[in-house]
mmCIF file of C-alpha atoms in Angstrom:
data_model
loop_
_atom_site.group_PDB
_atom_site.id
_atom_site.type_symbol
_atom_site.label_atom_id
_atom_site.label_comp_id
_atom_site.label_asym_id
_atom_site.label_seq_id
_atom_site.Cartn_x
_atom_site.Cartn_y
_atom_site.Cartn_z
ATOM 1 C CA MET A 157 112.715 104.914 66.880
ATOM 2 C CA SER A 158 112.670 104.401 70.648
ATOM 3 C CA THR A 159 109.402 103.284 72.261
ATOM 4 C CA ALA A 160 108.121 104.622 75.614
ATOM 5 C CA PRO A 161 109.351 101.484 77.519
ATOM 6 C CA ASP A 162 112.784 101.907 75.847
ATOM 7 C CA LEU A 163 112.974 105.506 77.035
ATOM 8 C CA ALA A 164 112.001 104.390 80.558
ATOM 9 C CA ARG A 165 114.837 101.853 80.598
ATOM 10 C CA GLN A 166 117.269 104.482 79.479
ATOM 11 C CA ARG A 167 116.233 106.938 82.148
ATOM 12 C CA PRO A 168 119.118 107.603 84.638
ATOM 13 C CA PRO A 169 118.828 106.456 88.308
ATOM 14 C CA PHE A 170 118.166 109.996 89.592
ATOM 15 C CA ALA A 171 115.400 110.548 87.027
ATOM 16 C CA GLU A 172 113.775 107.279 88.053
ATOM 17 C CA LEU A 173 113.907 108.216 91.773
ATOM 18 C CA LEU A 174 112.632 111.731 91.142
ATOM 19 C CA ARG A 175 109.716 110.437 89.179
ATOM 20 C CA ALA A 176 108.909 107.845 91.828
ATOM 21 C CA TRP A 177 108.965 110.383 94.657
ATOM 22 C CA ARG A 178 106.723 112.832 92.746
ATOM 23 C CA SER A 179 104.285 110.017 92.052
ATOM 24 C CA SER A 180 104.338 108.914 95.686
ATOM 25 C CA ARG A 181 103.499 112.412 96.780
ATOM 26 C CA LYS A 182 100.666 112.502 94.184
ATOM 27 C CA LEU A 183 101.997 115.750 92.609
ATOM 28 C CA SER A 184 101.777 116.732 89.014
ATOM 29 C CA GLN A 185 104.935 118.038 87.262
ATOM 30 C CA LEU A 186 103.391 121.506 87.448
ATOM 31 C CA ASP A 187 102.768 121.145 91.237
ATOM 32 C CA LEU A 188 106.331 120.111 91.917
ATOM 33 C CA ALA A 189 107.755 122.710 89.557
ATOM 34 C CA LEU A 190 105.941 125.455 91.396
ATOM 35 C CA ALA A 191 106.934 124.126 94.862
ATOM 36 C CA SER A 192 110.567 123.891 93.706
ATOM 37 C CA ARG A 193 110.596 127.314 92.041
ATOM 38 C CA ILE A 194 111.729 125.874 88.712
ATOM 39 C CA SER A 195 109.994 125.617 85.274
ATOM 40 C CA GLN A 196 107.878 122.675 84.432
ATOM 41 C CA ARG A 197 110.026 122.179 81.266
ATOM 42 C CA HIS A 198 113.198 121.907 83.334
ATOM 43 C CA LEU A 199 111.498 119.399 85.684
ATOM 44 C CA SER A 200 110.345 117.358 82.687
ATOM 45 C CA PHE A 201 113.934 117.282 81.384
ATOM 46 C CA LEU A 202 115.152 116.126 84.786
ATOM 47 C CA GLU A 203 112.611 113.308 84.926
ATOM 48 C CA SER A 204 113.398 112.158 81.394
ATOM 49 C CA GLY A 205 117.145 112.221 81.917
ATOM 50 C CA ARG A 206 117.587 114.913 79.251
ATOM 51 C CA ALA A 207 119.081 117.302 81.931
ATOM 52 C CA ARG A 208 121.362 116.541 84.852
ATOM 53 C CA PRO A 209 120.718 118.235 88.136
ATOM 54 C CA SER A 210 123.170 120.215 90.161
ATOM 55 C CA ARG A 211 123.728 119.299 93.799
ATOM 56 C CA GLU A 212 121.696 122.234 94.828
ATOM 57 C CA MET A 213 118.832 121.274 92.518
ATOM 58 C CA VAL A 214 118.709 117.764 94.058
ATOM 59 C CA LEU A 215 118.394 119.191 97.562
ATOM 60 C CA GLN A 216 115.844 121.822 96.386
ATOM 61 C CA LEU A 217 113.631 119.108 94.881
ATOM 62 C CA ALA A 218 114.128 116.831 97.936
ATOM 63 C CA GLU A 219 112.974 119.629 100.229
ATOM 64 C CA ALA A 220 109.961 120.346 98.096
ATOM 65 C CA LEU A 221 109.030 116.632 98.176
ATOM 66 C CA ASP A 222 109.682 116.360 101.867
ATOM 67 C CA VAL A 223 112.007 113.406 101.308
ATOM 68 C CA PRO A 224 113.486 111.857 104.546
ATOM 69 C CA LEU A 225 117.256 112.411 105.031
ATOM 70 C CA ARG A 226 118.266 108.812 104.302
ATOM 71 C CA GLU A 227 116.493 108.981 100.937
ATOM 72 C CA ARG A 228 117.937 112.494 100.213
ATOM 73 C CA ASN A 229 121.397 110.886 100.430
ATOM 74 C CA ALA A 230 120.164 108.207 97.958
ATOM 75 C CA LEU A 231 118.975 110.983 95.596
ATOM 76 C CA LEU A 232 122.349 112.714 95.764
ATOM 77 C CA ASN A 233 124.201 109.444 95.132
ATOM 78 C CA ALA A 234 121.977 108.670 92.164
ATOM 79 C CA ALA A 235 122.740 112.130 90.679
ATOM 80 C CA GLY A 236 126.474 111.464 91.113
ATOM 81 C CA PHE A 237 127.122 113.516 94.276
ATOM 82 C CA ALA A 238 128.358 112.463 97.758
ATOM 83 C CA ALA A 239 125.876 112.020 100.529
ATOM 84 C CA LEU A 240 125.309 115.136 102.694
ATOM 85 C CA TYR A 241 123.670 113.814 105.816
ATOM 86 C CA ARG A 242 125.639 111.758 108.299
ATOM 87 C CA HIS A 243 124.239 108.566 109.752
ATOM 88 C CA SER A 244 125.827 108.483 113.216
ATOM 89 C CA SER A 245 125.468 105.808 115.852
ATOM 90 C CA LEU A 246 123.881 106.957 119.096
ATOM 91 C CA ASP A 247 127.196 105.985 120.730
ATOM 92 C CA ASP A 248 129.087 108.449 118.609
ATOM 93 C CA PRO A 249 130.476 111.360 120.731
ATOM 94 C CA VAL A 250 128.809 113.872 118.378
ATOM 95 C CA MET A 251 125.456 112.335 119.389
ATOM 96 C CA ARG A 252 125.989 112.957 123.129
ATOM 97 C CA PRO A 253 123.445 115.838 123.306
ATOM 98 C CA VAL A 254 120.865 113.569 121.614
ATOM 99 C CA ARG A 255 121.479 110.694 124.045
ATOM 100 C CA GLU A 256 121.206 113.030 127.009
ATOM 101 C CA ALA A 257 117.990 114.571 125.683
ATOM 102 C CA LEU A 258 116.432 111.105 125.284
ATOM 103 C CA GLU A 259 117.587 109.978 128.678
ATOM 104 C CA LEU A 260 116.083 113.066 130.250
ATOM 105 C CA LEU A 261 112.764 112.564 128.444
ATOM 106 C CA LEU A 262 112.503 108.851 129.490
ATOM 107 C CA ARG A 263 113.522 109.532 133.076
ATOM 108 C CA HIS A 264 111.187 112.437 133.628
ATOM 109 C CA HIS A 265 108.252 110.417 132.157
ATOM 110 C CA GLU A 266 108.351 107.940 135.017
ATOM 111 C CA PRO A 267 106.193 106.263 136.343
ATOM 112 C CA ASN A 268 104.568 106.360 132.878
ATOM 113 C CA PRO A 269 106.064 104.227 130.060
ATOM 114 C CA ALA A 270 107.974 105.707 127.159
ATOM 115 C CA ALA A 271 109.917 104.142 124.301
ATOM 116 C CA VAL A 272 112.388 105.332 121.701
ATOM 117 C CA VAL A 273 111.982 103.540 118.390
ATOM 118 C CA ASP A 274 113.466 103.828 114.901
ATOM 119 C CA ARG A 275 111.554 104.157 111.643
ATOM 120 C CA GLU A 276 111.016 100.377 111.477
ATOM 121 C CA TRP A 277 109.607 100.170 115.020
ATOM 122 C CA ASN A 278 112.766 98.620 116.397
ATOM 123 C CA LEU A 279 113.110 99.420 120.138
ATOM 124 C CA VAL A 280 116.192 101.639 120.639
ATOM 125 C CA THR A 281 115.639 102.165 124.401
ATOM 126 C CA GLY A 282 112.852 102.552 126.863
ATOM 127 C CA ASN A 283 112.381 103.653 130.498
ATOM 128 C CA ALA A 284 111.868 101.300 133.437
ATOM 129 C CA ALA A 285 108.095 101.879 133.284
ATOM 130 C CA LEU A 286 107.896 100.525 129.766
ATOM 131 C CA HIS A 287 109.563 97.239 130.837
ATOM 132 C CA ARG A 288 107.253 96.991 133.836
ATOM 133 C CA VAL A 289 104.182 97.337 131.698
ATOM 134 C CA PHE A 290 105.523 94.894 129.042
ATOM 135 C CA SER A 291 106.222 92.427 131.822
ATOM 136 C CA LEU A 292 102.540 92.432 132.955
ATOM 137 C CA ALA A 293 102.008 90.067 130.011
ATOM 138 C CA GLY A 294 104.463 87.505 131.336
ATOM 139 C CA ASP A 295 108.118 86.655 130.807
ATOM 140 C CA LEU A 296 109.237 89.635 128.622
ATOM 141 C CA GLN A 297 112.529 88.001 127.496
ATOM 142 C CA ALA A 298 110.620 84.956 126.341
ATOM 143 C CA MET A 299 108.127 87.144 124.475
ATOM 144 C CA TRP A 300 110.885 88.915 122.591
ATOM 145 C CA ARG A 301 112.423 85.596 121.601
ATOM 146 C CA ARG A 302 109.093 84.251 120.413
ATOM 147 C CA THR A 303 108.244 87.397 118.430
ATOM 148 C CA CYS A 304 111.586 88.574 117.158
ATOM 149 C CA GLY A 305 113.901 85.654 117.431
ATOM 150 C CA ASP A 306 117.542 86.793 117.433
ATOM 151 C CA GLY A 307 116.717 89.947 115.571
ATOM 152 C CA PRO A 308 116.071 93.510 116.833
ATOM 153 C CA ARG A 309 113.340 93.928 119.401
ATOM 154 C CA ASN A 310 110.506 95.161 117.244
ATOM 155 C CA VAL A 311 107.527 96.704 118.911
ATOM 156 C CA LEU A 312 105.187 96.104 115.908
ATOM 157 C CA ARG A 313 105.991 92.412 115.994
ATOM 158 C CA LEU A 314 105.489 92.290 119.797
ATOM 159 C CA MET A 315 102.066 93.917 119.413
ATOM 160 C CA PHE A 316 100.687 91.883 116.560
ATOM 161 C CA HIS A 317 102.216 88.455 117.153
ATOM 162 C CA PRO A 318 99.797 85.883 118.613
ATOM 163 C CA GLN A 319 102.498 84.827 121.088
ATOM 164 C CA GLY A 320 103.374 88.393 121.985
ATOM 165 C CA PHE A 321 101.361 91.180 123.524
ATOM 166 C CA ARG A 322 98.248 90.769 121.405
ATOM 167 C CA PRO A 323 96.226 88.412 123.648
ATOM 168 C CA TRP A 324 96.337 91.078 126.430
ATOM 169 C CA ILE A 325 95.190 94.034 124.318
ATOM 170 C CA VAL A 326 91.486 94.339 125.150
ATOM 171 C CA ASN A 327 90.706 96.698 122.235
ATOM 172 C CA PHE A 328 93.061 95.059 119.668
ATOM 173 C CA GLU A 329 90.532 95.253 116.890
ATOM 174 C CA GLU A 330 90.388 99.050 117.260
ATOM 175 C CA ALA A 331 94.017 99.804 118.294
ATOM 176 C CA GLY A 332 95.586 97.388 115.863
ATOM 177 C CA LEU A 333 93.782 98.826 112.856
ATOM 178 C CA VAL A 334 94.755 102.351 113.786
ATOM 179 C CA VAL A 335 98.440 101.364 114.246
ATOM 180 C CA LEU A 336 98.444 99.517 110.878
ATOM 181 C CA ASN A 337 97.002 102.496 109.053
ATOM 182 C CA ARG A 338 99.508 104.828 110.689
ATOM 183 C CA THR A 339 102.339 102.551 109.756
ATOM 184 C CA ARG A 340 101.098 102.401 106.173
ATOM 185 C CA ARG A 341 101.163 106.214 106.029
ATOM 186 C CA GLU A 342 104.737 106.262 107.437
ATOM 187 C CA ALA A 343 105.892 103.605 104.948
ATOM 188 C CA ALA A 344 104.365 105.601 102.041
ATOM 189 C CA ALA A 345 105.798 108.893 103.184
ATOM 190 C CA SER A 346 109.348 107.544 103.739
ATOM 191 C CA GLY A 347 109.478 105.145 100.754
ATOM 192 C CA ASN A 348 110.871 102.631 103.284
ATOM 193 C CA THR A 349 110.814 99.145 101.710
ATOM 194 C CA ALA A 350 111.762 97.457 105.012
ATOM 195 C CA LEU A 351 108.735 98.941 106.652
ATOM 196 C CA HIS A 352 106.569 97.717 103.821
ATOM 197 C CA ALA A 353 108.012 94.212 104.317
ATOM 198 C CA LEU A 354 107.364 94.407 108.051
ATOM 199 C CA LEU A 355 103.781 95.309 107.354
ATOM 200 C CA ASP A 356 103.392 92.335 105.034
ATOM 201 C CA GLU A 357 104.890 90.092 107.714
ATOM 202 C CA VAL A 358 102.539 91.113 110.600
ATOM 203 C CA LEU A 359 99.480 91.048 108.325
ATOM 204 C CA ALA A 360 100.301 87.341 107.645
ATOM 205 C CA TYR A 361 100.235 86.446 111.378
ATOM 206 C CA PRO A 362 97.453 83.998 112.386
ATOM 207 C CA GLY A 363 94.398 85.733 113.554
ATOM 208 C CA ILE A 364 94.920 89.029 111.689
ATOM 209 C CA PRO A 365 91.788 89.866 109.759
ATOM 210 C CA ALA A 366 92.227 89.463 106.036
ATOM 211 C CA ALA A 367 90.366 92.708 105.500
ATOM 212 C CA TRP A 368 93.215 94.587 107.232
ATOM 213 C CA ARG A 369 95.441 93.945 104.211
ATOM 214 C CA LEU A 370 93.820 96.990 102.671
ATOM 215 C CA PRO A 371 93.458 100.427 104.381
ATOM 216 C CA GLN A 372 90.276 100.495 106.364
ATOM 217 C CA LEU A 373 87.950 103.348 106.967
ATOM 218 C CA ALA A 374 87.142 103.887 110.648
ATOM 219 C CA PRO A 375 84.380 105.797 112.369
ATOM 220 C CA ALA A 376 85.059 109.275 113.680
ATOM 221 C CA PRO A 377 87.900 108.694 116.240
ATOM 222 C CA PRO A 378 88.067 109.971 119.764
ATOM 223 C CA PRO A 379 90.637 112.788 120.591
ATOM 224 C CA VAL A 380 93.108 110.041 121.567
ATOM 225 C CA LEU A 381 93.110 106.334 120.956
ATOM 226 C CA PRO A 382 93.002 104.296 124.183
ATOM 227 C CA PHE A 383 95.293 101.316 124.457
ATOM 228 C CA ALA A 384 93.624 98.925 126.926
ATOM 229 C CA LEU A 385 95.601 96.058 128.515
ATOM 230 C CA ALA A 386 94.181 93.440 130.916
ATOM 231 C CA ARG A 387 95.504 90.361 132.649
ATOM 232 C CA ASP A 388 94.946 88.609 135.951
ATOM 233 C CA GLY A 389 92.382 91.129 137.167
ATOM 234 C CA LEU A 390 94.531 94.125 136.257
ATOM 235 C CA ARG A 391 93.497 96.664 133.627
ATOM 236 C CA LEU A 392 95.563 99.509 132.276
ATOM 237 C CA ASN A 393 94.196 102.165 129.955
ATOM 238 C CA LEU A 394 96.823 104.299 128.133
ATOM 239 C CA PHE A 395 97.095 106.721 125.277
ATOM 240 C CA SER A 396 100.219 107.895 123.579
ATOM 241 C CA MET A 397 102.004 110.989 122.177
ATOM 242 C CA ILE A 398 104.810 110.852 119.632
ATOM 243 C CA SER A 399 107.697 113.264 119.660
ATOM 244 C CA THR A 400 110.361 113.759 117.053
ATOM 245 C CA PHE A 401 113.501 115.940 116.702
ATOM 246 C CA GLY A 402 112.928 119.287 115.099
ATOM 247 C CA THR A 403 115.037 120.122 111.954
ATOM 248 C CA PRO A 404 117.246 116.969 112.317
ATOM 249 C CA GLN A 405 120.520 117.045 110.322
ATOM 250 C CA ASP A 406 121.531 113.395 110.901
ATOM 251 C CA VAL A 407 119.821 110.333 109.488
ATOM 252 C CA THR A 408 119.608 108.833 113.003
ATOM 253 C CA THR A 409 117.862 111.765 114.592
ATOM 254 C CA ASP A 410 115.597 112.097 111.549
ATOM 255 C CA GLU A 411 114.373 108.492 112.072
ATOM 256 C CA LEU A 412 114.011 108.362 115.813
ATOM 257 C CA ARG A 413 110.766 109.028 117.602
ATOM 258 C CA VAL A 414 109.770 108.931 121.246
ATOM 259 C CA GLU A 415 106.316 107.414 122.039
ATOM 260 C CA SER A 416 105.285 108.560 125.528
ATOM 261 C CA PHE A 417 102.293 106.786 127.113
ATOM 262 C CA PHE A 418 99.899 108.462 129.586
ATOM 263 C CA PRO A 419 97.253 106.992 131.880
ATOM 264 C CA ALA A 420 93.742 107.428 130.414
ATOM 265 C CA ASP A 421 92.069 107.326 133.865
ATOM 266 C CA ALA A 422 92.814 107.640 137.564
ATOM 267 C CA ALA A 423 92.808 103.885 138.159
ATOM 268 C CA SER A 424 95.493 103.398 135.519
ATOM 269 C CA ALA A 425 97.588 106.290 137.003
ATOM 270 C CA GLU A 426 97.343 104.555 140.393
ATOM 271 C CA LEU A 427 98.402 101.188 138.937
ATOM 272 C CA LEU A 428 101.408 102.697 137.154
ATOM 273 C CA ALA A 429 102.431 104.366 140.409
ATOM 274 C CA ALA A 430 102.013 101.163 142.343
ATOM 275 C CA LEU A 431 104.175 99.217 139.812
ATOM 276 C CA ALA A 432 106.898 101.796 140.183
ATOM 277 C CA ALA A 433 106.739 101.595 143.997
ATOM 278 C CA GLY A 434 107.019 97.839 143.870
ATOM 279 C CA ALA A 435 109.880 97.710 141.435
#
């Protein structure tokens, strides 16, 4: 007679993934069955491997679970179907409207900084204002090398590394904790193991409070979180807004986000304008 562990080992890849996604979303089988418009019995059979899903059923469940497009492809593959969503390079001709939209957003946000990052905080592109602000902390190219080596330019590493931007963030204890908790939520929502690994890396940096390794409760936050930078008598207070593509149908557009920074006071607006004028 098979034991419960034996049955778990026999469960097909799709059934394992489906169960993992339902657990990560903290849904009961009944909750997911109702959201997917199927019977709880059918869902139980899918999770145990006693039933095989159709392609349409995989997509129906993925939609109900709000699974990111990259992971929807993984679910399809695990069920024996070809991936549905393309993963195009931004240089691909089909992505020209996306590139032009991003360039327009970045250009029109001047003299305020804006960045395009992927789901692991790697910098895809940024406007000139972003580089001017980053350069306030010193030699930007040297900072990238110290924090990221020869790998992708990663904004999370740059912010948290002791030889990166961290020494110039006046309110790091407040802003760092908020960014960490936000990244934890993103990692949990996407099931992104690389993002979890990045979190572990930055939490191991010297000077990061050990207590931050667990989600921290914070007092009632203000309407926006200020991001205060100071060096050599200059102080810049910013807050940010994140934009994403609506109804993306490509893995790349699903994972890109634009973080636009705004001056939090008149003095910061004047400083950003002065930096642009002196560029």
